[in-house]
Amino acid sequence: MTDHPERKPGNRPRIGPIDGDPVTSHPDLGKLSPQQRALRLAVIQEFKAKKVKKYVEKQVQYINANTRIAEGIKFLFDEEGRPPPNMPMEDIVAERRHIEYEIRWFEAILDELRNRLVRVKEIEEHALDLLAERFAREHKDE
């Protein structure tokens, strides 16, 4: 089953240039070349972008479902948005509260997405600045 019977299971040699615990979020990056560092940073950014994309897709599904619900209750109101004269006042108040709650929920999602976008833009700008500095240093040394 194993290629090297003299080696104990779980004690294979490391295949990457990074020393230290692979689980840590702060590995020793000193042995990486600038290209490897840039590739590592690109992979991390790609992972985070996919994570945000999945989150946004999930929230869009919620928004689409709520839009369909809103379309479904349109028949309760006339073309000017007024309820029929025989509708109970409790139903009108409950519907207003529900719509206000949904509006607050959408605003909270929008705020969270804006905050995430700002953080992603800051990370992107910082990474581009670092790459530009490295590029300038490499060409300065040449």
Coordinates of C-alpha atoms in Angstrom, one line a residue:
M1 CA 0.0 0.0 0.0
T2 CA 2.8 2.4 0.8
D3 CA 5.8 3.1 -1.5
H4 CA 8.2 3.3 1.4
P5 CA 7.6 0.6 4.0
E6 CA 10.4 1.8 6.2
R7 CA 8.6 5.2 6.7
K8 CA 5.9 5.3 9.4
P9 CA 2.4 6.4 8.2
G10 CA 1.9 10.1 8.7
N11 CA 5.5 11.0 8.6
R12 CA 6.1 11.9 5.0
P13 CA 8.5 14.7 4.1
R14 CA 7.0 18.1 3.5
I15 CA 6.4 19.0 -0.1
G16 CA 6.3 22.8 0.3
P17 CA 9.0 25.4 1.0
I18 CA 7.2 26.8 4.1
D19 CA 8.5 25.6 7.5
G20 CA 6.3 25.4 10.5
D21 CA 2.8 24.1 11.3
P22 CA 0.7 24.0 8.1
V23 CA -2.4 24.8 10.2
T24 CA -1.1 28.1 11.4
S25 CA -2.3 31.3 9.8
H26 CA 1.2 32.9 10.0
P27 CA 3.7 30.6 8.3
D28 CA 7.3 31.5 7.8
L29 CA 7.3 33.1 4.3
G30 CA 11.0 34.0 4.3
K31 CA 11.9 31.1 2.1
L32 CA 9.4 31.9 -0.6
S33 CA 10.4 33.7 -3.7
P34 CA 8.5 36.9 -4.6
Q35 CA 6.7 35.0 -7.3
Q36 CA 5.6 32.3 -4.8
R37 CA 4.5 35.0 -2.4
A38 CA 2.4 36.7 -5.1
L39 CA 0.9 33.3 -6.1
R40 CA 0.1 32.5 -2.5
L41 CA -1.6 35.9 -2.1
A42 CA -3.5 35.4 -5.3
V43 CA -4.8 32.0 -4.1
I44 CA -5.9 33.6 -0.8
Q45 CA -7.7 36.4 -2.6
E46 CA -9.4 34.0 -4.9
F47 CA -10.6 31.9 -2.0
K48 CA -12.0 34.9 -0.2
A49 CA -13.6 36.2 -3.5
K50 CA -15.3 32.8 -4.0
K51 CA -16.5 32.8 -0.4
V52 CA -18.0 36.3 -0.8
K53 CA -19.6 35.2 -4.1
K54 CA -21.3 32.2 -2.5
Y55 CA -22.6 34.4 0.3
V56 CA -24.0 37.0 -2.2
E57 CA -25.6 34.2 -4.3
K58 CA -27.3 32.9 -1.2
Q59 CA -28.6 36.4 -0.3
V60 CA -29.8 37.0 -3.9
Q61 CA -31.8 33.8 -3.6
Y62 CA -33.5 35.2 -0.5
I63 CA -34.1 38.5 -2.2
N64 CA -35.7 36.7 -5.2
A65 CA -37.9 34.7 -2.9
N66 CA -39.1 37.8 -1.1
T67 CA -39.7 39.5 -4.5
R68 CA -41.9 36.6 -5.5
I69 CA -43.8 36.8 -2.2
A70 CA -44.3 40.6 -2.8
E71 CA -45.6 39.9 -6.3
G72 CA -48.0 37.3 -4.8
I73 CA -49.6 39.8 -2.4
K74 CA -50.0 42.5 -5.0
F75 CA -53.5 41.3 -5.7
L76 CA -54.5 42.4 -2.2
F77 CA -54.1 46.0 -3.2
D78 CA -55.6 48.1 -6.0
E79 CA -53.5 49.9 -8.7
E80 CA -53.0 52.8 -6.3
G81 CA -51.7 50.6 -3.5
R82 CA -54.8 50.8 -1.3
P83 CA -56.2 47.7 0.4
P84 CA -59.8 46.7 -0.3
P85 CA -62.4 48.3 2.0
N86 CA -63.4 45.1 3.8
M87 CA -59.8 44.1 4.8
P88 CA -59.4 43.8 8.6
M89 CA -57.2 46.5 10.2
E90 CA -55.1 43.9 12.0
D91 CA -54.1 42.3 8.6
I92 CA -53.1 45.7 7.3
V93 CA -50.9 46.5 10.4
A94 CA -49.3 43.0 10.3
E95 CA -48.5 43.4 6.6
R96 CA -47.0 46.8 7.2
R97 CA -44.8 45.5 10.0
H98 CA -43.7 42.6 7.9
I99 CA -42.7 44.8 5.0
E100 CA -40.8 47.2 7.4
Y101 CA -39.0 44.2 8.8
E102 CA -38.0 43.0 5.3
I103 CA -36.8 46.5 4.5
R104 CA -34.6 46.6 7.6
W105 CA -33.3 43.1 6.8
F106 CA -32.4 44.2 3.2
E107 CA -30.7 47.3 4.5
A108 CA -28.6 45.2 7.0
I109 CA -27.5 42.9 4.1
L110 CA -26.6 45.9 2.0
D111 CA -24.5 47.4 4.8
E112 CA -22.7 44.1 5.4
L113 CA -22.0 43.8 1.7
R114 CA -20.7 47.4 1.5
N115 CA -18.4 46.7 4.5
R116 CA -17.1 43.6 2.9
L117 CA -16.5 45.4 -0.4
V118 CA -14.5 48.1 1.4
R119 CA -12.4 45.5 3.1
V120 CA -11.8 43.6 -0.1
K121 CA -10.8 46.8 -1.9
E122 CA -8.4 47.7 0.9
I123 CA -6.8 44.3 0.7
E124 CA -6.6 44.5 -3.1
E125 CA -5.0 48.0 -3.0
H126 CA -2.5 46.8 -0.4
A127 CA -1.6 43.7 -2.4
L128 CA -1.1 45.8 -5.6
D129 CA 1.1 48.3 -3.7
L130 CA 3.2 45.4 -2.4
L131 CA 3.6 44.0 -5.9
A132 CA 4.4 47.4 -7.3
E133 CA 7.1 47.9 -4.7
R134 CA 8.6 44.5 -5.4
F135 CA 8.5 45.1 -9.1
A136 CA 10.2 48.4 -8.6
R137 CA 12.9 46.9 -6.3
E138 CA 13.6 44.0 -8.8
H139 CA 14.0 46.4 -11.7
K140 CA 16.0 48.8 -9.6
D141 CA 18.5 46.1 -8.8
E142 CA 18.9 45.1 -12.5

